PDB file of C-alpha atoms in Angstrom:
ATOM      1  CA  MET A   3       4.178  18.191  -7.323  1.00 81.00           C
ATOM      2  CA  LYS A   4       3.129  16.304 -10.558  1.00 91.00           C
ATOM      3  CA  LYS A   5       3.701  18.749 -13.714  1.00 94.00           C
ATOM      4  CA  ASN A   6       1.179  18.114 -16.657  1.00 95.00           C
ATOM      5  CA  PRO A   7       3.305  17.172 -20.023  1.00 95.00           C
ATOM      6  CA  LEU A   8       0.215  18.616 -22.574  1.00 96.00           C
ATOM      7  CA  ILE A   9       0.786  21.864 -20.626  1.00 96.00           C
ATOM      8  CA  THR A  10       4.661  21.753 -20.803  1.00 96.00           C
ATOM      9  CA  LEU A  11       4.123  20.518 -24.825  1.00 94.00           C
ATOM     10  CA  VAL A  12       1.779  23.426 -25.301  1.00 96.00           C
ATOM     11  CA  LEU A  13       3.804  26.061 -23.477  1.00 96.00           C
ATOM     12  CA  SER A  14       6.906  25.093 -25.229  1.00 95.00           C
ATOM     13  CA  ILE A  15       5.441  25.598 -28.948  1.00 95.00           C
ATOM     14  CA  PHE A  16       3.765  28.893 -28.680  1.00 96.00           C
ATOM     15  CA  LEU A  17       5.788  30.625 -25.789  1.00 96.00           C
ATOM     16  CA  PRO A  18       9.435  29.422 -25.313  1.00 95.00           C
ATOM     17  CA  GLY A  19      10.754  30.240 -21.516  1.00 95.00           C
ATOM     18  CA  ALA A  20       6.970  29.602 -20.490  1.00 97.00           C
ATOM     19  CA  PRO A  21       7.149  25.716 -20.067  1.00 96.00           C
ATOM     20  CA  HIS A  22      10.582  26.519 -17.297  1.00 95.00           C
ATOM     21  CA  ALA A  23       8.645  28.852 -15.578  1.00 95.00           C
ATOM     22  CA  TYR A  24       5.661  26.522 -15.120  1.00 96.00           C
ATOM     23  CA  LEU A  25       7.813  24.054 -14.113  1.00 94.00           C
ATOM     24  CA  GLY A  26       9.542  26.456 -11.363  1.00 92.00           C
ATOM     25  CA  LYS A  27      12.929  26.680 -13.508  1.00 92.00           C
ATOM     26  CA  TYR A  28      12.236  30.554 -13.406  1.00 95.00           C
ATOM     27  CA  LEU A  29      15.550  31.761 -14.179  1.00 92.00           C
ATOM     28  CA  CYS A  30      16.370  29.346 -17.152  1.00 91.00           C
ATOM     29  CA  GLY A  31      12.657  30.263 -18.284  1.00 94.00           C
ATOM     30  CA  ALA A  32      13.797  34.056 -18.229  1.00 95.00           C
ATOM     31  CA  LEU A  33      16.759  33.410 -19.856  1.00 93.00           C
ATOM     32  CA  THR A  34      15.572  31.460 -22.883  1.00 93.00           C
ATOM     33  CA  ALA A  35      12.832  33.935 -23.411  1.00 96.00           C
ATOM     34  CA  ILE A  36      15.172  36.490 -23.460  1.00 96.00           C
ATOM     35  CA  PHE A  37      17.521  35.376 -25.904  1.00 94.00           C
ATOM     36  CA  PHE A  38      15.030  33.709 -28.275  1.00 96.00           C
ATOM     37  CA  TYR A  39      12.814  36.569 -28.542  1.00 97.00           C
ATOM     38  CA  LEU A  40      16.323  39.092 -28.992  1.00 96.00           C
ATOM     39  CA  SER A  41      17.359  36.882 -31.535  1.00 95.00           C
ATOM     40  CA  VAL A  42      13.874  36.780 -33.309  1.00 96.00           C
ATOM     41  CA  PHE A  43      14.051  40.689 -33.239  1.00 96.00           C
ATOM     42  CA  VAL A  44      17.782  41.100 -34.231  1.00 94.00           C
ATOM     43  CA  PHE A  45      16.955  38.279 -37.713  1.00 93.00           C
ATOM     44  CA  LEU A  46      13.879  40.610 -38.365  1.00 93.00           C
ATOM     45  CA  LYS A  47      15.751  43.357 -38.197  1.00 91.00           C
ATOM     46  CA  PHE A  48      18.959  42.627 -40.404  1.00 89.00           C
ATOM     47  CA  THR A  49      16.867  40.056 -42.813  1.00 87.00           C
ATOM     48  CA  GLY A  50      17.326  41.563 -46.368  1.00 82.00           C
ATOM     49  CA  GLY A  51      20.477  43.924 -45.498  1.00 75.00           C
ATOM     50  CA  SER A  52      22.542  43.955 -48.506  1.00 78.00           C
ATOM     51  CA  ASP A  53      26.199  44.065 -46.730  1.00 85.00           C
ATOM     52  CA  LYS A  54      27.611  41.394 -45.408  1.00 85.00           C
ATOM     53  CA  SER A  55      27.545  42.192 -41.754  1.00 85.00           C
ATOM     54  CA  ALA A  56      23.804  42.272 -41.668  1.00 86.00           C
ATOM     55  CA  VAL A  57      23.373  39.290 -43.637  1.00 86.00           C
ATOM     56  CA  LEU A  58      26.147  37.622 -41.052  1.00 86.00           C
ATOM     57  CA  LEU A  59      24.168  39.149 -37.970  1.00 88.00           C
ATOM     58  CA  SER A  60      20.786  37.932 -39.570  1.00 90.00           C
ATOM     59  CA  GLY A  61      21.766  34.067 -39.533  1.00 88.00           C
ATOM     60  CA  MET A  62      23.668  33.894 -36.696  1.00 88.00           C
ATOM     61  CA  ALA A  63      20.479  34.986 -34.960  1.00 91.00           C
ATOM     62  CA  MET A  64      18.407  32.773 -36.905  1.00 92.00           C
ATOM     63  CA  ARG A  65      20.560  29.834 -36.066  1.00 89.00           C
ATOM     64  CA  LEU A  66      20.443  31.072 -32.338  1.00 90.00           C
ATOM     65  CA  ALA A  67      16.459  31.418 -32.372  1.00 94.00           C
ATOM     66  CA  VAL A  68      16.087  27.778 -33.935  1.00 93.00           C
ATOM     67  CA  MET A  69      18.829  26.289 -31.536  1.00 90.00           C
ATOM     68  CA  LEU A  70      16.925  27.940 -28.169  1.00 92.00           C
ATOM     69  CA  TYR A  71      13.644  26.781 -29.574  1.00 95.00           C
ATOM     70  CA  ILE A  72      14.349  23.382 -29.947  1.00 92.00           C
ATOM     71  CA  PHE A  73      16.542  23.624 -26.824  1.00 91.00           C
ATOM     72  CA  ASN A  74      13.056  24.743 -24.948  1.00 94.00           C
ATOM     73  CA  LEU A  75      10.959  21.897 -26.541  1.00 94.00           C
ATOM     74  CA  LEU A  76      13.441  19.196 -25.592  1.00 92.00           C
ATOM     75  CA  ASP A  77      14.313  20.629 -22.218  1.00 92.00           C
ATOM     76  CA  SER A  78      11.032  21.316 -20.798  1.00 94.00           C
ATOM     77  CA  CYS A  79       9.694  17.884 -22.181  1.00 93.00           C
ATOM     78  CA  PHE A  80      12.246  15.719 -20.252  1.00 91.00           C
ATOM     79  CA  LEU A  81      12.499  18.323 -17.392  1.00 92.00           C
ATOM     80  CA  THR A  82       8.502  17.674 -16.985  1.00 94.00           C
ATOM     81  CA  ARG A  83       9.476  13.627 -16.914  1.00 93.00           C
ATOM     82  CA  GLU A  84      12.065  14.036 -14.599  1.00 90.00           C
ATOM     83  CA  ILE A  85      10.478  16.122 -12.306  1.00 91.00           C
ATOM     84  CA  ASN A  86       7.217  13.723 -12.390  1.00 92.00           C
ATOM     85  CA  SER A  87       9.831  10.984 -11.848  1.00 90.00           C
ATOM     86  CA  GLY A  88      11.586  12.955  -8.965  1.00 85.00           C
ATOM     87  CA  GLU A  89      15.054  13.068 -10.795  1.00 83.00           C
ATOM     88  CA  ALA A  90      15.470  16.400 -11.139  1.00 75.00           C
ATOM     89  CA  ALA A  91      15.875  17.291  -7.300  1.00 71.00           C
ATOM     90  CA  ALA A  92      18.878  15.017  -6.880  1.00 67.00           C
ATOM     91  CA  ARG A  93      20.523  16.710 -10.039  1.00 77.00           C
ATOM     92  CA  LYS A  94      22.913  19.997  -9.898  1.00 80.00           C
ATOM     93  CA  TYR A  95      23.342  20.784 -12.901  1.00 84.00           C
ATOM     94  CA  ASN A  96      20.906  20.293 -16.215  1.00 84.00           C
ATOM     95  CA  PRO A  97      23.551  18.437 -18.722  1.00 84.00           C
ATOM     96  CA  ARG A  98      21.165  20.254 -21.944  1.00 87.00           C
ATOM     97  CA  ILE A  99      22.022  23.682 -20.792  1.00 87.00           C
ATOM     98  CA  ALA A 100      26.050  22.530 -20.714  1.00 86.00           C
ATOM     99  CA  ALA A 101      25.209  21.517 -24.480  1.00 84.00           C
ATOM    100  CA  VAL A 102      23.252  24.709 -25.761  1.00 84.00           C
ATOM    101  CA  LEU A 103      26.309  26.635 -24.034  1.00 84.00           C
ATOM    102  CA  ASN A 104      29.018  24.369 -25.570  1.00 80.00           C
ATOM    103  CA  LEU A 105      27.272  24.859 -29.033  1.00 78.00           C
ATOM    104  CA  THR A 106      26.498  28.695 -28.774  1.00 78.00           C
ATOM    105  CA  THR A 107      30.036  29.522 -27.152  1.00 79.00           C
ATOM    106  CA  ARG A 108      33.318  28.034 -27.261  1.00 75.00           C
ATOM    107  CA  GLY A 109      33.237  26.126 -24.186  1.00 78.00           C
ATOM    108  CA  PHE A 110      31.338  28.114 -21.753  1.00 83.00           C
ATOM    109  CA  GLY A 111      29.125  24.718 -20.891  1.00 86.00           C
ATOM    110  CA  TYR A 112      32.206  23.474 -19.486  1.00 85.00           C
ATOM    111  CA  PHE A 113      32.226  26.466 -17.199  1.00 85.00           C
ATOM    112  CA  TYR A 114      28.481  25.539 -16.076  1.00 86.00           C
ATOM    113  CA  LEU A 115      29.346  21.988 -15.141  1.00 88.00           C
ATOM    114  CA  GLY A 116      32.009  23.467 -12.997  1.00 87.00           C
ATOM    115  CA  GLN A 117      35.035  21.852 -15.005  1.00 87.00           C
ATOM    116  CA  LYS A 118      37.183  25.518 -15.666  1.00 85.00           C
ATOM    117  CA  ALA A 119      40.107  23.579 -17.244  1.00 85.00           C
ATOM    118  CA  LYS A 120      38.155  21.425 -19.420  1.00 84.00           C
ATOM    119  CA  GLY A 121      36.576  24.757 -20.558  1.00 82.00           C
ATOM    120  CA  VAL A 122      39.808  26.663 -21.042  1.00 82.00           C
ATOM    121  CA  VAL A 123      41.066  24.013 -22.908  1.00 83.00           C
ATOM    122  CA  PHE A 124      38.180  23.777 -24.973  1.00 81.00           C
ATOM    123  CA  PHE A 125      38.121  27.618 -25.895  1.00 80.00           C
ATOM    124  CA  ILE A 126      41.649  27.274 -26.371  1.00 81.00           C
ATOM    125  CA  VAL A 127      41.469  24.724 -29.148  1.00 81.00           C
ATOM    126  CA  ILE A 128      38.322  25.686 -30.316  1.00 78.00           C
ATOM    127  CA  ALA A 129      40.234  29.419 -30.882  1.00 77.00           C
ATOM    128  CA  ILE A 130      43.298  27.588 -33.021  1.00 79.00           C
ATOM    129  CA  LEU A 131      41.443  25.170 -35.274  1.00 74.00           C
ATOM    130  CA  GLY A 132      39.044  28.469 -36.210  1.00 71.00           C
ATOM    131  CA  LYS A 133      42.346  30.168 -37.213  1.00 72.00           C
ATOM    132  CA  ALA A 134      44.035  26.850 -38.902  1.00 68.00           C
ATOM    133  CA  SER A 135      40.431  26.691 -40.709  1.00 63.00           C
ATOM    134  CA  MET A 136      40.834  29.955 -42.264  1.00 65.00           C
ATOM    135  CA  LYS A 137      44.021  29.097 -43.540  1.00 63.00           C
ATOM    136  CA  ILE A 138      43.639  25.678 -44.541  1.00 56.00           C
ATOM    137  CA  ASP A 139      40.029  26.719 -46.181  1.00 52.00           C
ATOM    138  CA  SER A 140      38.479  23.598 -45.515  1.00 52.00           C
ATOM    139  CA  GLU A 141      35.438  23.277 -42.458  1.00 50.00           C
ATOM    140  CA  LEU A 142      35.632  19.243 -42.819  1.00 53.00           C
ATOM    141  CA  LEU A 143      39.138  19.234 -41.725  1.00 54.00           C
ATOM    142  CA  SER A 144      38.225  21.530 -38.427  1.00 56.00           C
ATOM    143  CA  LEU A 145      35.340  19.584 -37.986  1.00 59.00           C
ATOM    144  CA  GLU A 146      37.110  16.334 -37.994  1.00 57.00           C
ATOM    145  CA  LEU A 147      39.630  17.663 -35.542  1.00 60.00           C
ATOM    146  CA  VAL A 148      36.910  18.859 -32.971  1.00 62.00           C
ATOM    147  CA  VAL A 149      35.420  15.833 -33.004  1.00 62.00           C
ATOM    148  CA  VAL A 150      38.618  13.908 -32.337  1.00 58.00           C
ATOM    149  CA  LEU A 151      39.508  15.946 -29.451  1.00 59.00           C
ATOM    150  CA  LEU A 152      36.585  15.931 -27.826  1.00 61.00           C
ATOM    151  CA  PHE A 153      36.699  12.024 -27.755  1.00 58.00           C
ATOM    152  CA  LEU A 154      40.342  12.418 -26.567  1.00 56.00           C
ATOM    153  CA  ALA A 155      38.882  14.895 -23.821  1.00 57.00           C
ATOM    154  CA  ASP A 156      36.535  12.421 -22.410  1.00 53.00           C
TER     155      ASP A 156
END
């Protein structure tokens, strides 16, 4: 059944998670909504705190909320197009979910795709680079190393 892209767009702008439910992806919609609203709640609860942990938690929650909002908007629009063209049924995994998992966690997108070895390697490399960047005190160097290792992994 064809889905209306305008309904998907309006739902994704005003109710994160709802467009996935409209498209029949109930679990993805529920998880997106839960984590989005939870991160907004944490952001609002800890904004204005004076200690470092409150500022850190507030910043992390804000970044997660923004990332999930953008994911919700883009994924629902692409998914509508894929459902209407019949491409969605042929794909087992959603690459956009894998990308968000890799951005928000340390390699769990690879586990989602069933590539456990890559996930473990990615997790270990990111952990080592995190420790190295603390000692070197250069985030740019660790970012360059991540890009090079990701290029070599593919």
